[in-house]
mmCIF file of C-alpha atoms in Angstrom:
data_model
loop_
_atom_site.group_PDB
_atom_site.id
_atom_site.type_symbol
_atom_site.label_atom_id
_atom_site.label_comp_id
_atom_site.label_asym_id
_atom_site.label_seq_id
_atom_site.Cartn_x
_atom_site.Cartn_y
_atom_site.Cartn_z
ATOM 1 C CA UNK A 1 7.889 0.967 29.208
ATOM 2 C CA UNK A 2 7.033 4.460 27.914
ATOM 3 C CA UNK A 3 3.436 4.163 29.181
ATOM 4 C CA UNK A 4 4.624 2.915 32.576
ATOM 5 C CA UNK A 5 7.100 5.809 32.905
ATOM 6 C CA UNK A 6 4.419 8.353 31.989
ATOM 7 C CA UNK A 7 2.046 6.861 34.571
ATOM 8 C CA UNK A 8 4.643 6.967 37.345
ATOM 9 C CA UNK A 9 5.553 10.553 36.467
ATOM 10 C CA UNK A 10 1.911 11.643 36.608
ATOM 11 C CA UNK A 11 1.457 9.881 39.952
ATOM 12 C CA UNK A 12 4.414 11.712 41.492
ATOM 13 C CA UNK A 13 3.109 15.029 40.201
ATOM 14 C CA UNK A 14 6.533 16.028 38.883
ATOM 15 C CA UNK A 15 7.920 16.378 35.398
ATOM 16 C CA UNK A 16 11.091 14.467 34.614
ATOM 17 C CA UNK A 17 13.645 16.589 32.753
ATOM 18 C CA UNK A 18 14.364 15.387 29.244
ATOM 19 C CA UNK A 19 17.906 14.362 28.476
ATOM 20 C CA UNK A 20 19.673 16.542 25.949
ATOM 21 C CA UNK A 21 20.676 13.398 24.042
ATOM 22 C CA UNK A 22 17.152 11.989 23.821
ATOM 23 C CA UNK A 23 15.016 12.866 20.782
ATOM 24 C CA UNK A 24 11.638 14.468 21.511
ATOM 25 C CA UNK A 25 8.814 11.958 21.806
ATOM 26 C CA UNK A 26 6.637 11.922 18.703
ATOM 27 C CA UNK A 27 2.880 11.895 19.119
ATOM 28 C CA UNK A 28 1.183 8.641 18.149
ATOM 29 C CA UNK A 29 -0.371 8.732 14.677
ATOM 30 C CA UNK A 30 -4.170 8.625 14.534
ATOM 31 C CA UNK A 31 -6.226 6.712 11.983
ATOM 32 C CA UNK A 32 -9.996 6.367 11.671
ATOM 33 C CA UNK A 33 -11.537 3.762 9.401
ATOM 34 C CA UNK A 34 -14.888 4.944 8.056
ATOM 35 C CA UNK A 35 -17.059 2.068 6.822
ATOM 36 C CA UNK A 36 -20.155 2.326 4.651
ATOM 37 C CA UNK A 37 -22.882 0.101 6.178
ATOM 38 C CA UNK A 38 -25.688 1.248 3.860
ATOM 39 C CA UNK A 39 -28.259 -1.167 2.447
ATOM 40 C CA UNK A 40 -26.337 -1.717 -0.787
ATOM 41 C CA UNK A 41 -23.578 -3.469 1.166
ATOM 42 C CA UNK A 42 -25.829 -6.573 1.100
ATOM 43 C CA UNK A 43 -24.971 -7.067 -2.577
ATOM 44 C CA UNK A 44 -23.122 -10.350 -3.151
ATOM 45 C CA UNK A 45 -20.425 -9.561 -5.705
ATOM 46 C CA UNK A 46 -17.082 -9.828 -3.873
ATOM 47 C CA UNK A 47 -15.541 -13.302 -4.017
ATOM 48 C CA UNK A 48 -18.988 -14.913 -3.861
ATOM 49 C CA UNK A 49 -20.015 -13.142 -0.675
ATOM 50 C CA UNK A 50 -21.673 -9.880 0.302
ATOM 51 C CA UNK A 51 -19.724 -6.632 0.361
ATOM 52 C CA UNK A 52 -20.390 -6.404 4.103
ATOM 53 C CA UNK A 53 -18.984 -9.869 4.759
ATOM 54 C CA UNK A 54 -15.893 -9.066 2.701
ATOM 55 C CA UNK A 55 -15.431 -5.780 4.595
ATOM 56 C CA UNK A 56 -15.720 -7.522 7.978
ATOM 57 C CA UNK A 57 -13.169 -10.132 6.937
ATOM 58 C CA UNK A 58 -10.786 -7.453 5.711
ATOM 59 C CA UNK A 59 -11.264 -5.422 8.921
ATOM 60 C CA UNK A 60 -10.346 -8.444 11.066
ATOM 61 C CA UNK A 61 -7.115 -8.876 9.111
ATOM 62 C CA UNK A 62 -6.347 -5.163 9.328
ATOM 63 C CA UNK A 63 -7.005 -5.016 13.086
ATOM 64 C CA UNK A 64 -4.586 -7.911 13.629
ATOM 65 C CA UNK A 65 -1.854 -6.001 11.784
ATOM 66 C CA UNK A 66 -2.234 -2.469 13.218
ATOM 67 C CA UNK A 67 1.155 -1.235 14.546
ATOM 68 C CA UNK A 68 1.243 -0.764 18.317
ATOM 69 C CA UNK A 69 2.004 2.963 18.087
ATOM 70 C CA UNK A 70 -1.103 3.743 16.011
ATOM 71 C CA UNK A 71 -4.216 5.073 17.709
ATOM 72 C CA UNK A 72 -7.106 3.663 15.689
ATOM 73 C CA UNK A 73 -10.829 4.324 15.637
ATOM 74 C CA UNK A 74 -13.793 3.115 13.569
ATOM 75 C CA UNK A 75 -16.757 5.176 12.376
ATOM 76 C CA UNK A 76 -19.783 3.916 10.461
ATOM 77 C CA UNK A 77 -22.268 5.523 8.110
ATOM 78 C CA UNK A 78 -25.736 4.159 7.335
ATOM 79 C CA UNK A 79 -25.574 1.533 10.076
ATOM 80 C CA UNK A 80 -28.694 2.254 12.162
ATOM 81 C CA UNK A 81 -31.623 3.900 10.351
ATOM 82 C CA UNK A 82 -33.520 1.700 7.824
ATOM 83 C CA UNK A 83 -36.338 4.169 7.082
ATOM 84 C CA UNK A 84 -37.123 6.580 4.225
ATOM 85 C CA UNK A 85 -36.809 9.902 6.061
ATOM 86 C CA UNK A 86 -33.846 11.622 4.377
ATOM 87 C CA UNK A 87 -33.391 14.069 7.249
ATOM 88 C CA UNK A 88 -32.960 11.223 9.735
ATOM 89 C CA UNK A 89 -31.004 8.978 7.370
ATOM 90 C CA UNK A 90 -28.478 11.700 6.629
ATOM 91 C CA UNK A 91 -27.581 11.941 10.314
ATOM 92 C CA UNK A 92 -26.902 8.211 10.518
ATOM 93 C CA UNK A 93 -23.201 8.192 11.337
ATOM 94 C CA UNK A 94 -21.561 7.283 14.637
ATOM 95 C CA UNK A 95 -18.225 6.348 16.113
ATOM 96 C CA UNK A 96 -18.222 2.577 16.562
ATOM 97 C CA UNK A 97 -14.839 2.413 18.305
ATOM 98 C CA UNK A 98 -13.077 5.495 19.780
ATOM 99 C CA UNK A 99 -9.708 6.666 18.482
ATOM 100 C CA UNK A 100 -7.046 5.461 20.899
ATOM 101 C CA UNK A 101 -4.901 2.459 21.855
ATOM 102 C CA UNK A 102 -6.377 -0.561 20.114
ATOM 103 C CA UNK A 103 -8.082 -3.413 21.928
ATOM 104 C CA UNK A 104 -8.230 -5.833 19.008
ATOM 105 C CA UNK A 105 -10.841 -8.147 20.550
ATOM 106 C CA UNK A 106 -13.156 -5.285 21.460
ATOM 107 C CA UNK A 107 -12.822 -3.671 18.018
ATOM 108 C CA UNK A 108 -13.504 -6.966 16.217
ATOM 109 C CA UNK A 109 -16.570 -7.577 18.391
ATOM 110 C CA UNK A 110 -17.924 -4.146 17.486
ATOM 111 C CA UNK A 111 -17.410 -4.759 13.757
ATOM 112 C CA UNK A 112 -19.074 -8.193 13.985
ATOM 113 C CA UNK A 113 -22.364 -6.577 15.073
ATOM 114 C CA UNK A 114 -22.732 -4.503 11.892
ATOM 115 C CA UNK A 115 -25.423 -5.244 9.315
ATOM 116 C CA UNK A 116 -26.236 -3.334 6.076
ATOM 117 C CA UNK A 117 -29.048 -0.936 6.916
ATOM 118 C CA UNK A 118 -29.611 2.545 5.561
ATOM 119 C CA UNK A 119 -28.422 5.643 3.716
ATOM 120 C CA UNK A 120 -24.975 6.780 2.527
ATOM 121 C CA UNK A 121 -24.177 10.034 4.391
ATOM 122 C CA UNK A 122 -20.513 10.314 3.346
ATOM 123 C CA UNK A 123 -20.256 14.072 3.936
ATOM 124 C CA UNK A 124 -21.543 13.957 7.544
ATOM 125 C CA UNK A 125 -19.361 10.914 8.243
ATOM 126 C CA UNK A 126 -16.221 12.748 7.076
ATOM 127 C CA UNK A 127 -17.078 15.734 9.269
ATOM 128 C CA UNK A 128 -17.574 13.401 12.231
ATOM 129 C CA UNK A 129 -14.295 11.602 11.548
ATOM 130 C CA UNK A 130 -12.394 14.901 11.330
ATOM 131 C CA UNK A 131 -13.797 15.833 14.764
ATOM 132 C CA UNK A 132 -12.839 12.382 16.120
ATOM 133 C CA UNK A 133 -9.219 12.999 15.124
ATOM 134 C CA UNK A 134 -8.923 16.526 16.542
ATOM 135 C CA UNK A 135 -6.209 17.463 18.995
ATOM 136 C CA UNK A 136 -2.452 17.066 19.109
ATOM 137 C CA UNK A 137 0.205 17.330 16.425
ATOM 138 C CA UNK A 138 0.250 13.715 15.299
ATOM 139 C CA UNK A 139 -0.270 12.410 11.784
ATOM 140 C CA UNK A 140 -3.978 11.967 11.048
ATOM 141 C CA UNK A 141 -5.583 9.816 8.385
ATOM 142 C CA UNK A 142 -9.149 8.898 7.425
ATOM 143 C CA UNK A 143 -9.649 5.738 5.362
ATOM 144 C CA UNK A 144 -13.112 5.697 3.776
ATOM 145 C CA UNK A 145 -14.496 2.397 2.412
ATOM 146 C CA UNK A 146 -17.729 2.796 0.424
ATOM 147 C CA UNK A 147 -19.717 1.110 -2.335
ATOM 148 C CA UNK A 148 -21.836 4.058 -3.438
ATOM 149 C CA UNK A 149 -22.329 7.761 -3.932
ATOM 150 C CA UNK A 150 -23.363 10.070 -1.128
ATOM 151 C CA UNK A 151 -27.176 10.130 -0.843
ATOM 152 C CA UNK A 152 -27.368 13.224 1.350
ATOM 153 C CA UNK A 153 -26.991 16.148 -1.040
ATOM 154 C CA UNK A 154 -26.754 19.105 -1.230
ATOM 155 C CA UNK A 155 -23.924 18.538 1.275
ATOM 156 C CA UNK A 156 -21.234 17.643 -1.276
ATOM 157 C CA UNK A 157 -18.639 15.299 0.297
ATOM 158 C CA UNK A 158 -15.989 16.675 -2.053
ATOM 159 C CA UNK A 159 -16.623 20.185 -0.680
ATOM 160 C CA UNK A 160 -16.510 18.721 2.823
ATOM 161 C CA UNK A 161 -13.069 17.282 2.058
ATOM 162 C CA UNK A 162 -11.889 20.667 0.760
ATOM 163 C CA UNK A 163 -13.155 22.344 3.927
ATOM 164 C CA UNK A 164 -11.283 19.781 6.051
ATOM 165 C CA UNK A 165 -8.108 20.443 4.047
ATOM 166 C CA UNK A 166 -8.572 24.209 4.538
ATOM 167 C CA UNK A 167 -8.414 23.771 8.313
ATOM 168 C CA UNK A 168 -4.664 23.214 7.976
ATOM 169 C CA UNK A 169 -4.633 20.232 10.333
ATOM 170 C CA UNK A 170 -2.667 17.976 7.939
ATOM 171 C CA UNK A 171 -5.416 15.381 7.766
ATOM 172 C CA UNK A 172 -5.319 13.039 4.761
ATOM 173 C CA UNK A 173 -8.364 11.196 3.429
ATOM 174 C CA UNK A 174 -7.844 8.005 1.428
ATOM 175 C CA UNK A 175 -10.834 6.404 -0.302
ATOM 176 C CA UNK A 176 -11.538 2.847 -1.426
ATOM 177 C CA UNK A 177 -14.420 2.040 -3.778
ATOM 178 C CA UNK A 178 -16.028 -1.403 -3.827
ATOM 179 C CA UNK A 179 -17.886 -0.848 -7.118
ATOM 180 C CA UNK A 180 -16.212 -0.009 -10.474
ATOM 181 C CA UNK A 181 -18.675 2.768 -11.267
ATOM 182 C CA UNK A 182 -17.647 6.005 -13.016
ATOM 183 C CA UNK A 183 -19.717 8.319 -10.765
ATOM 184 C CA UNK A 184 -18.520 6.624 -7.589
ATOM 185 C CA UNK A 185 -14.942 6.766 -8.830
ATOM 186 C CA UNK A 186 -15.260 10.475 -9.617
ATOM 187 C CA UNK A 187 -16.658 11.370 -6.205
ATOM 188 C CA UNK A 188 -14.225 9.263 -4.179
ATOM 189 C CA UNK A 189 -11.286 10.506 -6.272
ATOM 190 C CA UNK A 190 -12.302 14.125 -5.652
ATOM 191 C CA UNK A 191 -12.518 13.495 -1.890
ATOM 192 C CA UNK A 192 -9.060 11.947 -1.801
ATOM 193 C CA UNK A 193 -7.333 14.514 -4.016
ATOM 194 C CA UNK A 194 -8.739 17.404 -1.967
ATOM 195 C CA UNK A 195 -6.565 16.325 0.987
ATOM 196 C CA UNK A 196 -3.590 14.772 -0.803
ATOM 197 C CA UNK A 197 -4.887 11.225 -0.378
ATOM 198 C CA UNK A 198 -5.366 8.382 -2.830
ATOM 199 C CA UNK A 199 -8.336 6.586 -4.374
ATOM 200 C CA UNK A 200 -8.261 2.829 -5.017
ATOM 201 C CA UNK A 201 -10.937 0.584 -6.528
ATOM 202 C CA UNK A 202 -10.986 -2.913 -5.020
ATOM 203 C CA UNK A 203 -13.108 -5.902 -5.984
ATOM 204 C CA UNK A 204 -11.533 -8.653 -3.877
ATOM 205 C CA UNK A 205 -11.218 -9.152 -0.135
ATOM 206 C CA UNK A 206 -7.437 -9.550 -0.186
ATOM 207 C CA UNK A 207 -7.083 -6.318 -2.186
ATOM 208 C CA UNK A 208 -9.198 -4.464 0.380
ATOM 209 C CA UNK A 209 -7.306 -5.731 3.427
ATOM 210 C CA UNK A 210 -3.931 -5.252 1.730
ATOM 211 C CA UNK A 211 -4.599 -1.649 0.747
ATOM 212 C CA UNK A 212 -6.020 -0.652 4.159
ATOM 213 C CA UNK A 213 -3.009 -2.250 5.905
ATOM 214 C CA UNK A 214 -0.719 -0.263 3.615
ATOM 215 C CA UNK A 215 -2.473 3.013 4.450
ATOM 216 C CA UNK A 216 -2.424 2.341 8.209
ATOM 217 C CA UNK A 217 1.283 1.484 8.004
ATOM 218 C CA UNK A 218 1.885 4.707 6.104
ATOM 219 C CA UNK A 219 0.324 6.656 8.970
ATOM 220 C CA UNK A 220 2.689 4.847 11.339
ATOM 221 C CA UNK A 221 5.737 6.107 9.404
ATOM 222 C CA UNK A 222 4.976 9.827 8.994
ATOM 223 C CA UNK A 223 8.628 10.629 8.330
ATOM 224 C CA UNK A 224 7.974 9.701 4.708
ATOM 225 C CA UNK A 225 6.411 12.868 3.323
ATOM 226 C CA UNK A 226 5.383 12.766 -0.355
ATOM 227 C CA UNK A 227 7.302 15.262 -2.479
ATOM 228 C CA UNK A 228 5.977 16.385 -5.844
ATOM 229 C CA UNK A 229 8.413 15.838 -8.695
ATOM 230 C CA UNK A 230 8.301 15.705 -12.477
ATOM 231 C CA UNK A 231 10.005 12.938 -14.403
ATOM 232 C CA UNK A 232 11.773 13.703 -17.682
ATOM 233 C CA UNK A 233 11.682 12.198 -21.173
ATOM 234 C CA UNK A 234 15.277 10.986 -20.813
ATOM 235 C CA UNK A 235 17.767 10.141 -18.109
ATOM 236 C CA UNK A 236 19.954 13.086 -19.070
ATOM 237 C CA UNK A 237 17.278 15.601 -18.052
ATOM 238 C CA UNK A 238 15.816 13.550 -15.180
ATOM 239 C CA UNK A 239 15.445 15.009 -11.663
ATOM 240 C CA UNK A 240 17.924 13.854 -9.025
ATOM 241 C CA UNK A 241 16.112 11.953 -6.248
ATOM 242 C CA UNK A 242 17.203 11.211 -2.686
ATOM 243 C CA UNK A 243 15.585 8.635 -0.368
ATOM 244 C CA UNK A 244 11.915 9.492 0.090
ATOM 245 C CA UNK A 245 8.413 9.217 -1.312
ATOM 246 C CA UNK A 246 7.641 11.118 -4.522
ATOM 247 C CA UNK A 247 4.468 11.835 -6.462
ATOM 248 C CA UNK A 248 4.129 12.488 -10.170
ATOM 249 C CA UNK A 249 1.630 12.047 -12.998
ATOM 250 C CA UNK A 250 2.126 9.859 -16.047
ATOM 251 C CA UNK A 251 0.111 9.803 -19.255
ATOM 252 C CA UNK A 252 -1.089 6.620 -20.923
ATOM 253 C CA UNK A 253 1.799 4.563 -22.405
ATOM 254 C CA UNK A 254 4.353 7.150 -21.277
ATOM 255 C CA UNK A 255 7.971 6.728 -20.107
ATOM 256 C CA UNK A 256 9.264 8.800 -17.190
ATOM 257 C CA UNK A 257 12.898 9.040 -16.062
ATOM 258 C CA UNK A 258 14.507 9.806 -12.670
ATOM 259 C CA UNK A 259 18.115 9.682 -11.378
ATOM 260 C CA UNK A 260 19.541 8.308 -8.112
ATOM 261 C CA UNK A 261 23.195 8.317 -6.956
ATOM 262 C CA UNK A 262 24.241 5.012 -5.363
ATOM 263 C CA UNK A 263 27.504 4.771 -3.398
ATOM 264 C CA UNK A 264 29.599 1.585 -3.291
ATOM 265 C CA UNK A 265 28.273 -0.627 -0.503
ATOM 266 C CA UNK A 266 24.726 0.718 -0.798
ATOM 267 C CA UNK A 267 21.626 -1.037 -2.072
ATOM 268 C CA UNK A 268 19.050 0.901 -4.057
ATOM 269 C CA UNK A 269 15.476 -0.120 -3.345
ATOM 270 C CA UNK A 270 12.781 1.445 -5.479
ATOM 271 C CA UNK A 271 9.079 0.783 -5.898
ATOM 272 C CA UNK A 272 6.388 2.477 -7.932
ATOM 273 C CA UNK A 273 2.591 2.457 -7.944
ATOM 274 C CA UNK A 274 0.329 3.790 -10.689
ATOM 275 C CA UNK A 275 -3.290 4.585 -9.840
ATOM 276 C CA UNK A 276 -5.809 4.478 -12.687
ATOM 277 C CA UNK A 277 -8.065 7.304 -11.513
ATOM 278 C CA UNK A 278 -10.358 7.001 -14.541
ATOM 279 C CA UNK A 279 -11.876 4.276 -16.695
ATOM 280 C CA UNK A 280 -9.211 2.188 -18.462
ATOM 281 C CA UNK A 281 -9.230 -0.779 -20.801
ATOM 282 C CA UNK A 282 -8.513 -4.224 -19.438
ATOM 283 C CA UNK A 283 -5.069 -5.833 -19.762
ATOM 284 C CA UNK A 284 -2.393 -3.340 -18.797
ATOM 285 C CA UNK A 285 1.044 -3.391 -17.257
ATOM 286 C CA UNK A 286 3.837 -1.333 -15.795
ATOM 287 C CA UNK A 287 7.627 -1.497 -15.796
ATOM 288 C CA UNK A 288 10.272 -0.135 -13.439
ATOM 289 C CA UNK A 289 13.826 -0.369 -14.822
ATOM 290 C CA UNK A 290 17.216 0.579 -13.413
ATOM 291 C CA UNK A 291 19.779 1.313 -16.149
ATOM 292 C CA UNK A 292 23.201 2.905 -16.353
ATOM 293 C CA UNK A 293 23.704 6.360 -17.828
ATOM 294 C CA UNK A 294 24.894 4.565 -20.971
ATOM 295 C CA UNK A 295 21.603 2.682 -21.315
ATOM 296 C CA UNK A 296 22.642 -0.777 -20.081
ATOM 297 C CA UNK A 297 19.868 -2.426 -18.080
ATOM 298 C CA UNK A 298 20.834 -3.371 -14.517
ATOM 299 C CA UNK A 299 17.621 -4.826 -13.123
ATOM 300 C CA UNK A 300 13.877 -4.522 -13.716
ATOM 301 C CA UNK A 301 10.537 -5.127 -12.075
ATOM 302 C CA UNK A 302 7.256 -5.563 -13.953
ATOM 303 C CA UNK A 303 3.606 -6.197 -13.144
ATOM 304 C CA UNK A 304 0.411 -6.651 -15.150
ATOM 305 C CA UNK A 305 -3.296 -6.310 -14.462
ATOM 306 C CA UNK A 306 -6.642 -7.173 -15.990
ATOM 307 C CA UNK A 307 -8.882 -4.352 -14.816
ATOM 308 C CA UNK A 308 -9.797 -5.855 -11.433
ATOM 309 C CA UNK A 309 -8.025 -3.133 -9.456
ATOM 310 C CA UNK A 310 -7.078 0.479 -10.042
ATOM 311 C CA UNK A 311 -3.656 0.258 -8.390
ATOM 312 C CA UNK A 312 -0.694 -1.600 -9.838
ATOM 313 C CA UNK A 313 2.763 -1.715 -8.257
ATOM 314 C CA UNK A 314 6.233 -3.058 -8.902
ATOM 315 C CA UNK A 315 9.709 -2.743 -7.399
ATOM 316 C CA UNK A 316 13.391 -3.547 -7.739
ATOM 317 C CA UNK A 317 16.620 -3.860 -5.727
ATOM 318 C CA UNK A 318 20.162 -3.088 -6.862
ATOM 319 C CA UNK A 319 23.170 -3.605 -4.533
ATOM 320 C CA UNK A 320 26.290 -1.651 -5.491
ATOM 321 C CA UNK A 321 29.373 -3.718 -4.497
ATOM 322 C CA UNK A 322 32.031 -2.202 -2.255
ATOM 323 C CA UNK A 323 35.149 -0.916 -4.014
ATOM 324 C CA UNK A 324 38.745 -0.970 -2.806
ATOM 325 C CA UNK A 325 39.820 2.654 -2.394
ATOM 326 C CA UNK A 326 42.620 4.497 -0.666
ATOM 327 C CA UNK A 327 41.897 5.354 2.936
ATOM 328 C CA UNK A 328 41.339 9.065 2.292
ATOM 329 C CA UNK A 329 39.656 8.727 -1.096
ATOM 330 C CA UNK A 330 35.960 9.513 -1.267
ATOM 331 C CA UNK A 331 33.982 6.683 -2.923
ATOM 332 C CA UNK A 332 32.538 7.718 -6.257
ATOM 333 C CA UNK A 333 28.752 7.281 -6.614
ATOM 334 C CA UNK A 334 27.150 5.584 -9.582
ATOM 335 C CA UNK A 335 24.248 7.395 -11.226
ATOM 336 C CA UNK A 336 21.385 4.959 -11.725
ATOM 337 C CA UNK A 337 18.575 5.935 -14.094
ATOM 338 C CA UNK A 338 15.084 4.790 -13.098
ATOM 339 C CA UNK A 339 12.547 4.392 -15.888
ATOM 340 C CA UNK A 340 8.823 4.171 -15.092
ATOM 341 C CA UNK A 341 6.618 3.005 -17.961
ATOM 342 C CA UNK A 342 3.006 1.907 -18.323
ATOM 343 C CA UNK A 343 0.866 0.246 -20.966
ATOM 344 C CA UNK A 344 -2.515 1.643 -19.906
ATOM 345 C CA UNK A 345 -5.064 2.528 -22.561
ATOM 346 C CA UNK A 346 -8.583 3.912 -22.341
ATOM 347 C CA UNK A 347 -11.766 4.349 -24.399
ATOM 348 C CA UNK A 348 -11.801 7.325 -26.764
ATOM 349 C CA UNK A 349 -14.259 9.190 -24.518
ATOM 350 C CA UNK A 350 -11.849 9.230 -21.552
ATOM 351 C CA UNK A 351 -9.641 12.265 -21.013
ATOM 352 C CA UNK A 352 -5.924 11.529 -20.944
ATOM 353 C CA UNK A 353 -4.918 14.750 -19.169
ATOM 354 C CA UNK A 354 -3.817 15.150 -16.506
ATOM 355 C CA UNK A 355 -1.816 11.938 -16.285
ATOM 356 C CA UNK A 356 -2.501 9.175 -13.799
ATOM 357 C CA UNK A 357 -1.137 9.559 -10.238
ATOM 358 C CA UNK A 358 2.235 7.882 -9.648
ATOM 359 C CA UNK A 359 3.928 7.183 -6.306
ATOM 360 C CA UNK A 360 7.661 6.435 -6.419
ATOM 361 C CA UNK A 361 9.559 5.305 -3.319
ATOM 362 C CA UNK A 362 13.364 5.482 -3.250
ATOM 363 C CA UNK A 363 15.538 4.101 -0.451
ATOM 364 C CA UNK A 364 19.286 3.550 -0.003
ATOM 365 C CA UNK A 365 20.452 1.032 2.614
ATOM 366 C CA UNK A 366 23.634 -0.902 3.389
ATOM 367 C CA UNK A 367 24.065 -3.566 0.719
ATOM 368 C CA UNK A 368 24.364 -7.260 1.638
ATOM 369 C CA UNK A 369 27.916 -8.363 2.439
ATOM 370 C CA UNK A 370 28.855 -10.213 -0.728
ATOM 371 C CA UNK A 371 32.007 -11.659 0.847
ATOM 372 C CA UNK A 372 30.126 -13.144 3.779
ATOM 373 C CA UNK A 373 27.105 -14.178 1.751
ATOM 374 C CA UNK A 374 27.796 -14.318 -1.993
ATOM 375 C CA UNK A 375 24.237 -15.536 -2.634
ATOM 376 C CA UNK A 376 22.544 -12.648 -0.810
ATOM 377 C CA UNK A 377 21.344 -11.148 -4.062
ATOM 378 C CA UNK A 378 20.468 -12.542 -7.439
ATOM 379 C CA UNK A 379 20.216 -16.236 -8.314
ATOM 380 C CA UNK A 380 22.967 -17.581 -6.032
ATOM 381 C CA UNK A 381 20.643 -19.249 -3.556
ATOM 382 C CA UNK A 382 18.438 -20.524 -6.346
ATOM 383 C CA UNK A 383 21.342 -22.248 -8.157
ATOM 384 C CA UNK A 384 22.527 -23.925 -4.966
ATOM 385 C CA UNK A 385 19.005 -25.158 -4.247
ATOM 386 C CA UNK A 386 18.645 -26.384 -7.812
ATOM 387 C CA UNK A 387 21.944 -28.301 -7.520
ATOM 388 C CA UNK A 388 20.867 -29.933 -4.253
ATOM 389 C CA UNK A 389 17.538 -30.965 -5.773
ATOM 390 C CA UNK A 390 19.229 -32.424 -8.860
ATOM 391 C CA UNK A 391 21.726 -34.366 -6.739
ATOM 392 C CA UNK A 392 18.970 -35.644 -4.447
ATOM 393 C CA UNK A 393 16.923 -36.759 -7.426
ATOM 394 C CA UNK A 394 19.926 -38.553 -8.940
ATOM 395 C CA UNK A 395 20.703 -40.421 -5.721
ATOM 396 C CA UNK A 396 17.048 -41.317 -5.211
ATOM 397 C CA UNK A 397 16.818 -42.608 -8.760
ATOM 398 C CA UNK A 398 19.922 -44.795 -8.381
ATOM 399 C CA UNK A 399 18.687 -46.244 -5.087
ATOM 400 C CA UNK A 400 15.234 -46.923 -6.513
ATOM 401 C CA UNK A 401 16.727 -48.680 -9.542
ATOM 402 C CA UNK A 402 19.102 -50.767 -7.396
ATOM 403 C CA UNK A 403 16.286 -51.827 -5.039
ATOM 404 C CA UNK A 404 14.021 -52.747 -7.963
ATOM 405 C CA UNK A 405 16.720 -54.922 -9.558
ATOM 406 C CA UNK A 406 17.451 -56.601 -6.222
ATOM 407 C CA UNK A 407 13.750 -57.435 -5.774
ATOM 408 C CA UNK A 408 13.557 -58.904 -9.278
ATOM 409 C CA UNK A 409 16.656 -60.977 -8.671
ATOM 410 C CA UNK A 410 15.258 -62.314 -5.363
ATOM 411 C CA UNK A 411 11.890 -63.081 -7.016
ATOM 412 C CA UNK A 412 13.589 -65.099 -9.791
ATOM 413 C CA UNK A 413 15.619 -67.176 -7.326
ATOM 414 C CA UNK A 414 12.359 -68.236 -5.674
#
């Protein structure tokens, strides 16, 4: 409807006055996916298939899930020149699909034509992507997927990212590495951190598609602006958080505390992600706990990993029941303490400072109506289902036994 109205207005040559009650229209967020199509993408080490095949599969899933309001484009690097001339190979980057309203079929067809070919000009590709996203005041995001280091020095892609950040155009670069290599990790991490983005190592197709979807969705909800905070060693000294997205750093095997006030009738929803931006030992985990100021645990969420990905996340939900109060009495909030812990460890040669990047999301929404739906939270639904299954099994068992005895009795009479 918005597009139709804009078209009619342009055709009439007049501007319609905006209503004082209507919020100003926000510009559509822009995202460009930058895909490495260099020769090394032929390597078959992702779920039994080549890196290129895995990337194409992930792209198809991502393109199906792109929100309607997002203007999306695709740029490639190393897709066309197979030769040995560095000067030519380092110019091998082009826009495969222009940034704009997404035609999913057309974009998928363009991706399907790609084949691993040449060099890895990451720096030139980032410069091209920044130009592709120029114009307007919308949120802008570059998502770079690569399996190797830039091969076009001395143009350092990390310096390119810093130059892009210095333009002041609020463009964020997120990077995803397809190979768990220390040098690749270092370069892609530097690119991301220069613009306030994130680096993630992925070694499975579902991890790749899931992370790219998450980043595209994040561009579609620009109201969530990350705020730097610093967790404390105890709940007493913890920072007070309101709904929003927060960033922090946490050392290996450290506990961090934060505080949130929850009113009666509200539900606290919190999630946390820890990004291992350096080499870590296998077998690690993380814990997100909600406890009272007196230390009693309310609810927890936990997750573990085995070194296959550099991002690990967990979450929790806590509904605060409504309280009966006098009509004029202000409801008293409950202070909930959030504890973020991790069990990461690393080889002795790895630096532990600064801590690993942490993203903490806090939200407060209307809690489920316990009176109307007493099983809306917790194990209520599960216990009812378990009871139904037990009763069904009991009835089925009795019927089966009765039928078996009847058949035996009939057989004996004959």
